[in-house]
Amino acid sequence: MGKEEEDAWVVMKTARAPSNIAVIKYWGKRDEKLILPINSSISVTLDPEHLSATTTVAASPAFERDRLWLNGKEVSVEGERYRNCLREMRARATDVVIESSGKVITKEVWSTLHIHIASENNFPTAAGLASSAAGFACLVYSLAQLMNVKEKYEGELTAIARLGSGSACRSLYGGFVKWNMGQEADGKDSIATQLAEQSHWEDLVIIIAVVSSRQKETSSTSGMQESVKTSPLLKYRAEEMVPKRIGQMEKAIKSMDFAEFARITCADSNQFHATCLDTSPPIFYLNDSSRRLIGLVERWNRHAGEPQVAYTFDAGPNAVMFAKNKEVAVQLLKRLLYQFPPSAEADLSRYVLGDQSVLKSAG
Ligand code: ADP
Ligand code: DP6
Ligand code: CO
């Protein structure tokens, strides 16, 4: 076989991974390189139909270097996070047989092959809806398919996704997921585990209000670095508050106690944004629409006597809300559409029901 023919093959895999929203937030690292957090966190995986990354990975001897296209535009793959994920996946590659020719790509061959990656998000990138979580979970998962990587221990792939973006480790499982902060220096025990499947809590409805699709000014990575350096409240939160809340939240999820779930979710979101404000210089992720949404939910819950809706905001102004059940969700959508009619002015362009059905309003 001539060199040209030998170089002619390409293997390819495509995968999709959902985003997730933390109900107990991760904010702050104890190790920047390995992305080890200062506290454990808990999240809910979102519906991939509306919030996911789709990634195609390809390998061929004809590729001269690793390359990455994000939402159709080539971006550098030289960053440490992409490099770390690729290195760890290559190290775990096993034999893959190319069906058409019967040729075997061995571990040794994998270590010499370059990878082309094309990834697309079906929701705003870097706007506080955890695109880094969907993106890196999807990268690791699609590479595992391409390179035939089998986990040696449960959660091994989540630890590799974590090297791309902390929140990404939680996107490899559906339903309710916990990221254990772990103790080990090498991060082997800083992995995600599933607390409960999505079907466990069928009544719960997730609604996302896209307040702004604009890219945030302060990335999560640099925002949390600043908070670790300057916020006394963050230390108190990570050491005193979160450990208690993790236990309470696990219990609330297990017993489907909506009142408790809502209380902790809102309190933790508010405390996270308080640590942002406590950072010097202060970081503002919420905007006027976010604050009005908080007011709407708080008034409703107080009026009802017990929580009907919970809200949470990541590092951005976009709201993720949990309704107690379908009836409450319909009420919530009505109120949202009335109070925040989608318009260029309000920039509240999209409501997404987190379960199977969607309501997309014009805008
Ligand atoms: P977000 O709130 O959306 O997670 P971050 O600041 O945490 O915002 O991360 C955004 C960064 O994550 C992007 O600039 C990009 O580097 C990376 N990212 C986002 N989507 C993808 C993707 N689909 N594939 C690979 N990397 C991605
Ligand atoms: C507010 O995982 O995006 O969304 O690990 O530096 O990539 P890096 O940060 P990232 O931070 C997420 C912060 C958060 C809370 C959370 O998802 O737990
Ligand atoms: Co992120």
XYZ file of C-alpha atoms and ligand atoms in Angstrom:
409
model
C 0.000 0.000 0.000
C 1.386 3.439 -0.953
C 1.612 6.203 1.660
C -1.351 8.037 0.180
C -3.630 5.012 0.457
C -2.428 4.316 3.957
C -3.346 7.878 4.974
C -6.771 7.730 3.352
C -8.778 6.423 6.292
C -10.631 8.433 8.874
C -12.603 7.269 11.908
C -15.305 9.449 13.357
C -17.885 9.536 16.174
C -20.602 12.004 17.126
C -22.150 12.389 20.573
C -24.444 14.752 22.414
C -24.177 15.799 26.069
C -26.553 17.946 28.099
C -25.815 20.976 30.207
C -26.518 20.930 33.939
C -27.589 23.469 36.518
C -26.128 23.411 40.008
C -28.564 23.646 42.911
C -25.589 23.679 45.297
C -22.947 25.700 43.487
C -19.298 24.981 42.832
C -17.342 28.233 43.143
C -13.634 28.148 43.909
C -10.765 25.744 43.307
C -8.161 24.366 45.673
C -6.090 23.203 42.688
C -6.244 25.188 39.438
C -4.423 22.663 37.267
C -6.410 19.580 38.285
C -9.611 21.620 38.779
C -10.272 20.442 42.313
C -13.066 22.363 44.059
C -13.214 23.843 47.565
C -16.651 22.301 48.108
C -18.862 19.519 46.793
C -21.810 20.447 44.573
C -25.136 19.025 43.376
C -26.796 19.581 40.019
C -29.734 18.650 37.856
C -28.989 17.579 34.298
C -30.985 19.537 31.724
C -32.949 18.289 28.749
C -30.477 17.735 25.865
C -33.186 18.640 23.365
C -32.828 22.266 24.416
C -29.483 22.598 26.168
C -26.702 20.418 24.844
C -23.456 20.241 22.972
C -23.057 17.994 19.937
C -19.497 17.032 19.163
C -17.930 15.113 16.306
C -14.418 13.798 16.798
C -12.344 12.353 13.982
C -8.907 10.794 13.679
C -6.841 10.164 10.581
C -3.162 9.736 9.752
C -3.735 12.561 7.267
C -4.358 15.066 10.103
C -1.232 17.026 10.897
C -2.286 18.512 14.227
C -5.172 18.564 16.680
C -7.812 21.129 15.699
C -11.069 22.403 17.183
C -14.061 24.181 15.692
C -16.513 25.644 18.185
C -19.894 26.707 16.802
C -18.442 26.730 13.295
C -15.372 28.829 14.074
C -11.885 27.431 14.515
C -10.479 28.119 17.983
C -7.190 27.150 19.582
C -6.914 23.687 21.052
C -3.574 24.582 22.646
C -5.158 25.545 25.974
C -4.176 23.346 28.900
C -7.737 22.108 29.439
C -8.166 20.680 25.939
C -4.614 19.306 26.038
C -5.219 17.576 29.391
C -8.459 15.939 28.239
C -6.885 14.738 24.978
C -3.796 13.410 26.755
C -5.800 11.462 29.348
C -8.085 9.986 26.694
C -5.206 8.996 24.395
C -3.531 7.266 27.334
C -6.641 5.090 27.763
C -7.313 4.305 24.078
C -7.698 0.645 23.161
C -7.894 -1.312 19.875
C -10.466 -0.131 17.347
C -11.216 -2.093 14.177
C -12.046 -0.107 11.039
C -15.001 -2.035 9.629
C -14.394 -1.387 5.932
C -10.789 -2.539 5.878
C -10.405 -4.659 8.989
C -7.427 -2.517 9.943
C -6.801 -2.270 13.688
C -5.949 1.046 15.314
C -3.830 -0.026 18.250
C -2.977 1.908 21.398
C 0.402 2.747 19.859
C -1.249 4.124 16.716
C -3.676 6.210 18.812
C -0.740 7.881 20.532
C 0.462 9.186 17.148
C -2.906 10.212 15.676
C -4.161 13.795 15.624
C -7.781 14.588 16.375
C -10.163 17.021 14.714
C -13.046 18.187 16.918
C -16.162 20.048 15.807
C -18.616 21.072 18.508
C -21.842 22.983 18.394
C -24.026 24.191 21.283
C -27.773 24.526 20.778
C -27.903 27.286 23.416
C -25.853 30.423 24.220
C -22.139 29.820 24.795
C -20.439 31.430 27.823
C -23.683 33.053 29.004
C -24.139 31.260 32.318
C -26.003 28.206 31.064
C -23.017 25.896 31.560
C -21.787 25.529 27.984
C -18.393 24.515 29.378
C -20.121 21.640 31.192
C -21.943 20.340 28.117
C -18.895 20.984 25.905
C -16.256 19.144 27.906
C -18.572 16.297 28.933
C -19.359 15.834 25.259
C -15.713 15.989 24.228
C -14.701 13.308 26.708
C -17.693 11.111 25.930
C -17.221 11.303 22.148
C -13.495 10.564 22.498
C -14.335 7.564 24.690
C -16.557 6.262 21.884
C -13.952 6.972 19.205
C -11.018 5.465 21.102
C -12.935 2.630 22.745
C -12.117 3.777 26.268
C -13.648 1.714 29.056
C -13.723 3.078 32.588
C -11.376 1.250 34.983
C -13.378 2.561 37.924
C -16.793 4.183 38.050
C -16.543 7.897 37.448
C -13.124 7.785 35.741
C -14.486 9.672 32.725
C -16.066 12.291 34.992
C -12.607 12.981 36.473
C -11.254 13.568 32.942
C -14.174 15.847 32.003
C -13.411 17.750 35.221
C -9.957 18.594 33.795
C -11.779 20.473 31.016
C -14.248 22.345 33.220
C -15.265 21.512 36.774
C -18.994 21.548 36.120
C -18.489 19.164 33.167
C -17.974 16.157 35.433
C -21.663 16.384 36.428
C -22.925 16.338 32.824
C -21.944 12.732 32.148
C -24.939 11.495 34.150
C -28.613 12.318 33.884
C -31.000 13.260 36.666
C -29.598 14.483 39.985
C -25.830 14.410 40.254
C -23.297 15.062 43.003
C -19.701 16.098 42.469
C -17.737 14.936 45.469
C -14.943 17.388 46.181
C -12.653 14.488 47.156
C -9.558 14.483 49.347
C -6.755 12.998 47.252
C -4.039 15.269 45.835
C -4.237 13.665 42.368
C -8.010 14.240 42.133
C -8.895 10.563 41.595
C -11.738 10.790 44.086
C -13.007 14.144 42.833
C -15.669 12.525 40.678
C -19.372 12.803 39.934
C -21.948 10.211 40.946
C -25.636 9.986 40.173
C -27.914 10.596 43.156
C -31.166 9.768 41.368
C -32.444 9.300 37.848
C -34.547 12.030 36.273
C -37.600 9.736 36.401
C -37.268 9.656 40.196
C -38.997 13.051 40.510
C -41.501 13.151 37.685
C -43.589 16.061 38.992
C -40.698 18.513 38.915
C -40.721 20.802 35.864
C -37.703 22.862 34.848
C -38.194 26.174 33.068
C -35.326 28.214 31.733
C -35.663 31.904 30.989
C -32.977 33.100 28.628
C -32.640 36.657 29.846
C -29.574 37.389 27.754
C -27.569 35.378 25.238
C -24.637 37.744 25.525
C -21.268 36.402 26.540
C -20.527 37.221 30.176
C -17.793 39.696 30.993
C -16.173 37.589 33.685
C -15.718 33.902 32.855
C -16.511 31.416 35.616
C -12.848 30.457 35.755
C -11.520 33.954 36.450
C -14.531 34.952 38.558
C -13.959 32.135 41.035
C -10.205 32.799 41.133
C -10.917 36.365 42.206
C -13.456 35.207 44.793
C -11.015 32.693 46.311
C -8.412 35.434 46.581
C -10.580 38.197 48.002
C -13.936 37.039 49.429
C -14.059 36.195 53.147
C -17.663 35.094 52.650
C -16.601 32.399 50.163
C -14.418 30.683 52.751
C -17.273 30.664 55.250
C -19.664 29.395 52.578
C -17.390 26.539 51.448
C -16.395 25.414 54.929
C -19.468 26.053 57.040
C -22.534 26.286 54.826
C -22.138 23.979 51.855
C -21.279 20.761 53.778
C -24.548 21.142 55.716
C -26.542 21.999 52.615
C -25.186 19.036 50.666
C -26.636 16.637 53.241
C -29.948 18.503 53.391
C -30.210 18.641 49.602
C -29.506 14.922 49.176
C -32.287 14.217 51.661
C -34.719 16.612 49.947
C -34.074 14.990 46.560
C -34.451 11.450 47.925
C -37.742 12.272 49.623
C -38.935 14.644 46.855
C -39.497 17.328 49.463
C -40.150 20.312 47.188
C -40.357 22.917 49.966
C -36.940 21.948 51.285
C -35.490 21.586 47.770
C -36.721 25.081 46.869
C -35.532 26.655 50.108
C -31.968 25.327 49.732
C -31.786 25.948 45.961
C -32.771 29.631 46.243
C -30.638 30.215 49.338
C -27.579 28.679 47.723
C -27.989 30.652 44.501
C -28.360 33.869 46.498
C -25.351 33.078 48.649
C -23.246 32.322 45.582
C -24.155 35.716 44.091
C -23.441 37.319 47.467
C -19.890 35.901 47.312
C -19.565 37.434 43.841
C -20.553 40.790 45.301
C -18.148 40.145 48.198
C -15.312 39.714 45.677
C -12.996 42.643 45.110
C -13.613 44.174 42.660
C -17.218 42.908 42.847
C -18.626 40.667 40.119
C -22.218 41.172 38.940
C -23.766 38.268 37.094
C -27.420 39.091 37.716
C -29.155 41.921 35.872
C -32.440 43.788 36.396
C -34.500 41.058 34.713
C -32.906 38.415 36.951
C -33.725 40.438 40.057
C -37.312 40.992 38.915
C -37.666 37.234 38.378
C -36.418 36.609 41.905
C -38.969 39.106 43.230
C -41.784 37.467 41.301
C -40.993 33.989 42.654
C -40.403 35.184 46.214
C -43.751 37.049 46.306
C -45.577 34.075 44.817
C -44.081 31.622 47.307
C -44.816 33.865 50.280
C -48.372 34.382 49.096
C -48.931 30.638 48.584
C -47.698 29.857 52.096
C -45.190 27.294 50.853
C -42.745 27.204 47.947
C -44.245 26.558 44.525
C -41.263 27.600 42.437
C -37.490 27.678 42.998
C -34.969 29.745 41.061
C -31.255 29.475 40.563
C -28.703 31.475 38.555
C -25.235 30.347 37.532
C -22.530 32.794 36.519
C -24.873 34.777 34.280
C -28.285 36.504 34.302
C -30.281 33.551 32.920
C -32.746 31.901 35.273
C -33.365 28.224 35.771
C -36.617 27.688 37.630
C -38.147 24.567 39.129
C -41.914 24.315 39.352
C -43.477 21.975 41.903
C -45.616 20.320 39.226
C -47.135 20.793 35.750
C -49.995 23.015 36.954
C -47.578 25.371 38.688
C -45.352 25.331 35.584
C -48.202 26.492 33.375
C -49.030 29.253 35.869
C -45.389 30.268 35.954
C -45.134 30.474 32.177
C -48.267 32.619 32.053
C -46.874 34.990 34.660
C -43.500 35.138 32.916
C -45.013 35.884 29.548
C -47.196 38.581 31.099
C -44.457 40.243 33.122
C -41.625 39.688 30.671
C -43.138 39.785 27.199
C -40.318 38.654 24.925
C -38.949 41.697 23.218
C -35.635 43.068 22.069
C -35.874 45.586 24.874
C -36.322 43.081 27.677
C -33.955 40.688 25.924
C -35.951 37.883 27.458
C -36.212 35.912 24.301
C -36.833 32.353 25.192
C -38.591 30.184 27.689
C -37.787 26.537 27.664
C -39.625 23.867 29.556
C -37.017 21.516 30.928
C -39.145 18.439 30.449
C -40.225 17.054 27.112
C -42.467 19.914 25.994
C -41.230 23.340 24.923
C -42.687 26.764 24.715
C -40.679 29.054 22.535
C -42.063 32.512 22.200
C -41.338 34.806 19.334
C -38.191 36.832 19.622
P -20.618 28.835 30.691
O -21.404 29.563 31.734
O -21.324 28.829 29.369
O -20.191 27.473 31.121
P -17.776 29.420 30.949
O -17.090 30.733 31.078
O -17.731 28.514 32.117
O -19.273 29.716 30.493
O -17.148 28.593 29.739
C -17.209 28.986 28.406
C -16.084 28.304 27.656
O -16.276 26.880 27.589
C -15.992 28.699 26.188
O -15.312 29.914 26.023
C -15.215 27.522 25.596
O -13.849 27.629 25.872
C -15.751 26.347 26.399
N -16.819 25.672 25.647
C -18.125 26.041 25.557
N -18.822 25.202 24.777
C -17.945 24.265 24.344
C -18.065 23.123 23.486
N -19.222 22.762 22.953
N -16.950 22.389 23.241
C -15.775 22.726 23.806
N -15.594 23.781 24.618
C -16.660 24.560 24.897
C -21.586 29.108 38.845
O -17.290 24.713 35.691
O -17.672 26.790 34.335
O -21.884 27.470 37.164
O -14.157 24.742 36.316
O -13.252 26.991 35.749
O -14.410 25.634 33.997
P -14.319 25.957 35.466
O -15.690 26.660 35.852
P -17.191 26.188 35.588
O -17.905 26.882 36.838
C -19.254 26.712 37.098
C -19.714 27.653 38.174
C -21.215 27.706 38.364
C -21.678 26.751 39.444
C -21.729 25.278 39.102
O -21.946 24.914 37.947
O -21.618 24.481 40.048
Co -18.990 26.994 32.741
